Amino acid sequence: MAATAELFEEPFVADEYIERLAWRTPGGGSKGGAETFDPKRLLEQFVNHIEELKMIDERIQRKVEKLEHQCQKEAKEFARKVQELQKSNQIAFQHFQELDEHISYVATKVCHLGDQLEGVNTPRQRAVEAQKLMTYFNEFLDGNLQSDVFNNSEKIKEAADIIQKLHLIAQELPFDRFAEVKSKIASKYHDLEHQLIQEFTSAQRRGEISRMREVAAVLLHFKGYSHCVDVYINQCQEGAYMRNDIFEDSALLCQRVNKEVGDIFSNPEIILAKLIQNIFEIKIQNFVKEHLEECRKSDAEQYLKNLYDLYTRTTSLSGKLMEFNLGTDKQTFLSKLIKSIFITYLENYIDVEIGYLKSRSSVILQRYYDSKNHQKRPIGSGGIQDLKERIRQRTNLPLGPSIETHGETFLAQEVVVNLLQETKHAFERCHKLSDPSDLPKNAFRIFSILVDYLCIEHIDYALEIGLAAIPSPDSRNANLYFLDVVHQANTIFHLFDKQFNDHLMPLVSSSPKLTECLQKKKEIIEQMEVKLDTGIDRTLNCMVGQMKQILAAEQKKTDFKPEDENNVLIQYTSACAKVCLYIRKQVEKIRNSMDGKNVDTVLMELGVRFHRLIYEHLQQFSYSSMGGMLAICDVAEYRKCAKEFKIAIVLQLFDTLHSLCNLLVVAPDNLKQVCSGEQLASLDKNILHSFVQLRADYRSSRLARHFN
């Protein structure tokens, strides 16, 4: 049986179990082994083993049944014990309830008895205390303080309590009968009060928080309690301002006091608030006054910078102090402290700001014009000036020479950046220093200064100078600088608009001043756009005038009606080459000077005028067959220039002009067919006729008959 048990190993696997059994049986190995395989012996062994297993199974089954029976018996016994315990628990709970009710009854009786005893004892204690006070009062009346409590410095707390009560009693006594004793009590009262304050001061210097708390609790009922608080506040600040930054020192001081003040005083929020008030009304106010008064009248720029910096740092300190418990409305408390310091400076802040901004802007502009050796000249305006300008542009009458600027635009990005930077600082100061109700109005005043000096005194002046410097269309070798003015003005407009959106809009967005600002901005931009449009129009006229002069100087009648038609090179003329070179430079200049849709608008206008010039120029000549071919070559070159405009209508005009030039060379028999082509069919017959009349052979009856 023991051998059988050894065959059972964990974990149990049937195949391995049979294998181990066969291996242990003599002759039960494999046929290829060293021993001879004996199947009968193996079978016999298996049968015997099965019998053993059955016996083991029966034995285990009996043991299981015995354990189950024992388990059931123990379960019944356990259940019986649990029931008995539950009954015992119920009985104990009932006893506990009875005991609790009895305790409550006894406690009620004890409380009632205590109330009765207190009712008897309280009058007795008061009588005893009154007797003691009378005894002490008699000592003061006799003028001989014999009690140990008044002569022992260690009993100062008890003496303070007694003298405080005697002081209250003495105030109720008639002065004529008890003047002397009242004086003695008052004197002792003040002496003890002074001793307590001295003790508090000494304890604070030694850093004894517990002693400070005891003395402060005694002084709480004395009139000198506020003096004790003042002593604490003054000593807290000794050695607290060691750095150069009074605001950072004040914040650290308040943090340190906030940690300990609750362990000393019974009303820490009031003490901390009084400390902060002391800091603001003495330390910070003196600091602010020192830094502002010295430059208030002598240096407006430094005054404004200091005012902004000090106000910002003060409000930042106030924000840090908001985390402390200062009572119910700490926001109002701190705001009043800040206002009390800066009210005299903020009342007229905007007047100082406006005065400084005007002065500074004027200096920036004057410094620029001085660097250019330029004396600002008054620019004429009004009906007579406008009339003279129109006459000068439309005629050749000498109504006054144009201004020579030598290529100077009188616009400087450095000047603009300086003006915008000054205005940006002004907006920042205005936002911080202005009363919320006055903020939109003050911001509008600053914006008006920017408009006056940047837009009118600088940009508008430069536009006027630029307009006056544009030469007349018939000027020779005219230099056109107005497009440079346009380019710089466009850049400045972008900077101006950015500051308007970034710095002014947030200050006026929720007020009626927003409408005024937008309207003022719109008016000044429209005013400048009119001058820009005028200048561009006159510049385009001048460009056309320059090309007209090139054509007049370079184009000869023999170009299109050569004497020897057999010796003509078929290419564009020199006049065409120079005009194309000139127009390409102007197109590039326009693209560099403008942006957006303005480029296309101006190029379209120039292209239309360029086409009109070439159209009218071609109408001045008579064309032979070879001359007509040269004209077609010229127009083809002009059309290449037109492509560079990248404007569809301009290219279409030159395509049509190119088709019209074909009428100069086409055979008479094909005239009608060409005129009815896609490019020319929509044109007026008089236009077609005018081009046909330019042919040298037009007078032949045959050509005229074919065209008609």
XYZ file of C-alpha atoms in Angstrom, residues 409-676:
268
model
C 10.309 111.598 -49.425
C 10.351 113.316 -46.015
C 8.974 110.138 -44.501
C 11.159 108.192 -42.087
C 10.351 104.869 -40.521
C 12.573 105.759 -37.573
C 10.441 108.840 -36.879
C 7.246 106.801 -37.183
C 8.542 104.094 -34.843
C 9.568 106.711 -32.276
C 6.171 108.426 -32.409
C 4.313 105.123 -32.184
C 6.559 103.977 -29.342
C 5.901 107.149 -27.359
C 2.175 106.771 -27.982
C 2.281 103.108 -26.996
C 3.860 104.032 -23.652
C 1.242 106.753 -23.238
C -1.583 104.254 -23.851
C -0.048 101.858 -21.310
C 0.229 104.613 -18.706
C -3.276 105.807 -19.519
C -4.658 102.310 -19.012
C -2.974 101.955 -15.638
C -3.281 105.494 -14.251
C -6.663 106.704 -15.533
C -9.868 106.381 -13.588
C -12.051 103.747 -15.335
C -14.708 106.371 -16.070
C -12.134 108.673 -17.711
C -10.161 105.974 -19.539
C -11.947 106.157 -22.954
C -11.836 109.978 -22.950
C -8.138 110.069 -22.057
C -7.274 107.395 -24.617
C -9.061 109.430 -27.300
C -7.009 112.504 -26.391
C -3.778 110.525 -26.786
C -5.011 109.134 -30.102
C -5.757 112.681 -31.281
C -2.144 113.676 -30.539
C -0.920 110.709 -32.596
C -3.160 111.736 -35.487
C -1.962 115.349 -35.305
C 1.755 114.628 -35.272
C 2.073 111.361 -37.192
C -0.714 111.637 -39.736
C -0.982 115.387 -40.273
C 2.381 116.896 -39.335
C 4.442 114.079 -40.844
C 2.567 111.957 -43.392
C 0.213 114.638 -44.710
C 3.067 117.131 -44.915
C 5.163 114.615 -46.858
C 2.239 114.022 -49.221
C 1.857 117.751 -49.811
C 5.581 118.099 -50.487
C 5.428 115.038 -52.724
C 2.494 116.456 -54.666
C 4.234 119.771 -55.122
C 7.387 117.971 -56.296
C 5.643 116.074 -59.105
C 6.808 117.683 -62.364
C 4.434 118.674 -65.131
C 3.825 116.102 -67.891
C 5.899 118.113 -70.405
C 8.995 118.265 -68.177
C 12.096 116.712 -69.649
C 13.933 113.881 -67.847
C 11.600 114.226 -64.875
C 12.417 112.195 -61.774
C 9.318 110.665 -60.212
C 9.623 110.118 -56.488
C 5.980 110.186 -55.481
C 5.713 106.408 -55.742
C 8.410 106.193 -53.043
C 6.197 108.410 -50.911
C 3.280 106.070 -51.609
C 5.337 103.039 -50.617
C 6.494 104.536 -47.325
C 3.067 105.970 -46.532
C 1.542 102.542 -47.110
C 4.003 100.958 -44.658
C 3.278 103.663 -42.090
C -0.480 103.150 -42.480
C -0.044 99.484 -41.580
C 1.927 100.388 -38.425
C -0.622 103.057 -37.508
C -3.512 100.639 -37.978
C -1.759 97.956 -35.915
C -1.319 100.310 -32.974
C -4.930 101.426 -33.312
C -6.137 97.817 -33.019
C -3.609 96.588 -30.433
C -3.453 99.487 -27.994
C -6.362 101.892 -28.520
C -9.257 99.522 -29.227
C -9.054 97.647 -25.876
C -9.311 100.997 -24.049
C -12.402 102.335 -25.865
C -14.129 99.183 -27.140
C -16.960 99.317 -24.595
C -17.575 103.078 -24.661
C -19.155 105.679 -26.994
C -15.633 106.946 -27.743
C -15.148 103.922 -29.992
C -17.359 105.540 -32.633
C -15.400 108.808 -32.427
C -12.077 106.992 -32.786
C -13.248 104.996 -35.789
C -14.691 108.117 -37.409
C -11.504 110.115 -36.841
C -9.404 107.299 -38.237
C -11.703 107.005 -41.257
C -11.578 110.750 -41.952
C -7.795 111.034 -41.776
C -7.288 107.962 -43.965
C -9.804 109.207 -46.539
C -8.094 112.611 -46.550
C -4.742 111.001 -47.246
C -6.161 108.589 -49.803
C -7.467 111.568 -51.791
C -3.971 113.055 -51.879
C -2.424 109.705 -52.710
C -4.909 109.225 -55.545
C -4.181 112.734 -56.805
C -0.446 112.169 -56.645
C -0.663 108.803 -58.381
C -2.856 110.281 -61.112
C -0.411 113.111 -61.696
C 2.501 110.673 -61.605
C 0.823 108.544 -64.270
C 0.281 111.663 -66.360
C 3.943 112.478 -65.963
C 4.904 108.924 -67.014
C 2.766 109.257 -70.112
C 4.341 112.676 -70.751
C 7.827 111.176 -70.529
C 6.908 108.445 -73.013
C 5.368 111.058 -75.254
C 8.630 112.998 -75.254
C 10.586 109.805 -76.035
C 8.333 109.077 -78.982
C 8.505 112.675 -80.201
C 12.291 112.713 -80.026
C 13.031 109.228 -81.338
C 10.214 108.404 -83.782
C 10.783 109.726 -87.329
C 8.296 109.795 -90.161
C 10.725 107.837 -92.280
C 10.502 104.958 -89.784
C 7.127 103.941 -91.228
C 7.656 105.258 -94.777
C 11.279 104.465 -95.640
C 12.765 105.775 -98.839
C 14.326 102.414 -99.673
C 11.849 99.727 -98.693
C 14.111 96.974 -99.945
C 16.779 97.779 -97.384
C 14.697 97.708 -94.172
C 15.304 95.382 -91.231
C 11.991 94.061 -89.921
C 12.310 94.814 -86.195
C 10.886 97.292 -83.725
C 12.099 100.886 -83.866
C 14.484 102.554 -81.399
C 11.624 104.742 -80.132
C 9.686 101.599 -79.274
C 12.693 100.090 -77.531
C 13.175 103.163 -75.314
C 9.469 103.409 -74.483
C 9.336 99.719 -73.558
C 12.421 100.064 -71.364
C 10.857 103.049 -69.621
C 7.428 101.464 -69.113
C 8.927 98.244 -67.705
C 10.836 100.226 -65.074
C 7.666 102.071 -64.100
C 5.657 98.844 -63.813
C 8.289 97.353 -61.535
C 8.329 100.522 -59.458
C 4.556 100.461 -59.069
C 4.628 96.824 -57.943
C 7.294 97.616 -55.353
C 5.458 100.696 -54.081
C 1.978 99.247 -53.541
C 0.246 96.110 -52.412
C -3.016 94.271 -52.757
C -5.634 95.455 -55.220
C -4.022 98.885 -55.446
C -1.319 97.422 -57.693
C -3.862 96.124 -60.227
C -5.901 99.335 -60.102
C -2.912 101.606 -60.806
C -1.437 99.276 -63.441
C -4.773 99.105 -65.202
C -4.979 102.909 -65.296
C -1.392 103.188 -66.537
C -2.029 100.475 -69.127
C -5.105 102.239 -70.482
C -3.193 105.537 -70.737
C -0.232 103.754 -72.304
C -2.532 102.243 -74.908
C -4.163 105.625 -75.623
C -0.718 107.188 -76.071
C 0.427 104.514 -78.548
C -2.921 104.578 -80.363
C -2.769 108.361 -80.820
C 0.916 108.190 -81.685
C 0.309 105.702 -84.507
C -2.423 107.952 -85.875
C 0.186 110.618 -86.674
C 2.012 108.708 -89.432
C 1.464 107.449 -92.943
C 2.541 103.872 -93.565
C 4.030 102.149 -96.563
C 3.892 98.394 -96.820
C 7.232 97.943 -95.039
C 6.405 100.761 -92.625
C 3.223 98.942 -91.697
C 5.264 95.848 -90.898
C 7.514 97.949 -88.656
C 4.447 99.367 -86.913
C 3.176 95.819 -86.332
C 6.570 94.909 -84.842
C 6.423 97.955 -82.571
C 2.909 97.096 -81.383
C 3.952 93.475 -80.830
C 6.741 94.726 -78.561
C 4.292 97.038 -76.806
C 2.009 94.054 -76.345
C 4.843 92.133 -74.644
C 5.089 95.013 -72.184
C 1.314 94.876 -71.713
C 1.569 91.202 -70.723
C 3.871 92.198 -67.863
C 1.040 94.327 -66.466
C -0.898 91.073 -65.883
C -4.136 92.988 -66.427
C -6.553 91.325 -68.841
C -8.168 94.504 -70.182
C -4.769 96.086 -70.971
C -3.640 93.019 -72.894
C -6.974 92.964 -74.740
C -6.523 96.604 -75.789
C -3.092 95.909 -77.259
C -4.360 92.741 -78.960
C -6.988 94.859 -80.670
C -4.401 97.508 -81.570
C -2.212 94.801 -83.054
C -5.134 93.635 -85.190
C -5.783 97.214 -86.290
C -2.172 97.517 -87.435
C -2.747 94.539 -89.736
C -5.000 96.842 -91.758
C -1.853 98.751 -92.710
C -0.345 95.815 -94.621
C -3.225 93.592 -95.701
C -3.979 93.302 -99.392
C -6.838 95.567 -100.553
C -8.926 92.578 -101.628
C -8.776 91.141 -98.089
C -9.688 94.311 -96.159
C -13.334 93.430 -95.660
C -12.462 89.923 -94.515
C -9.920 91.205 -91.982
C -12.330 93.867 -90.680
C -14.960 91.230 -90.019
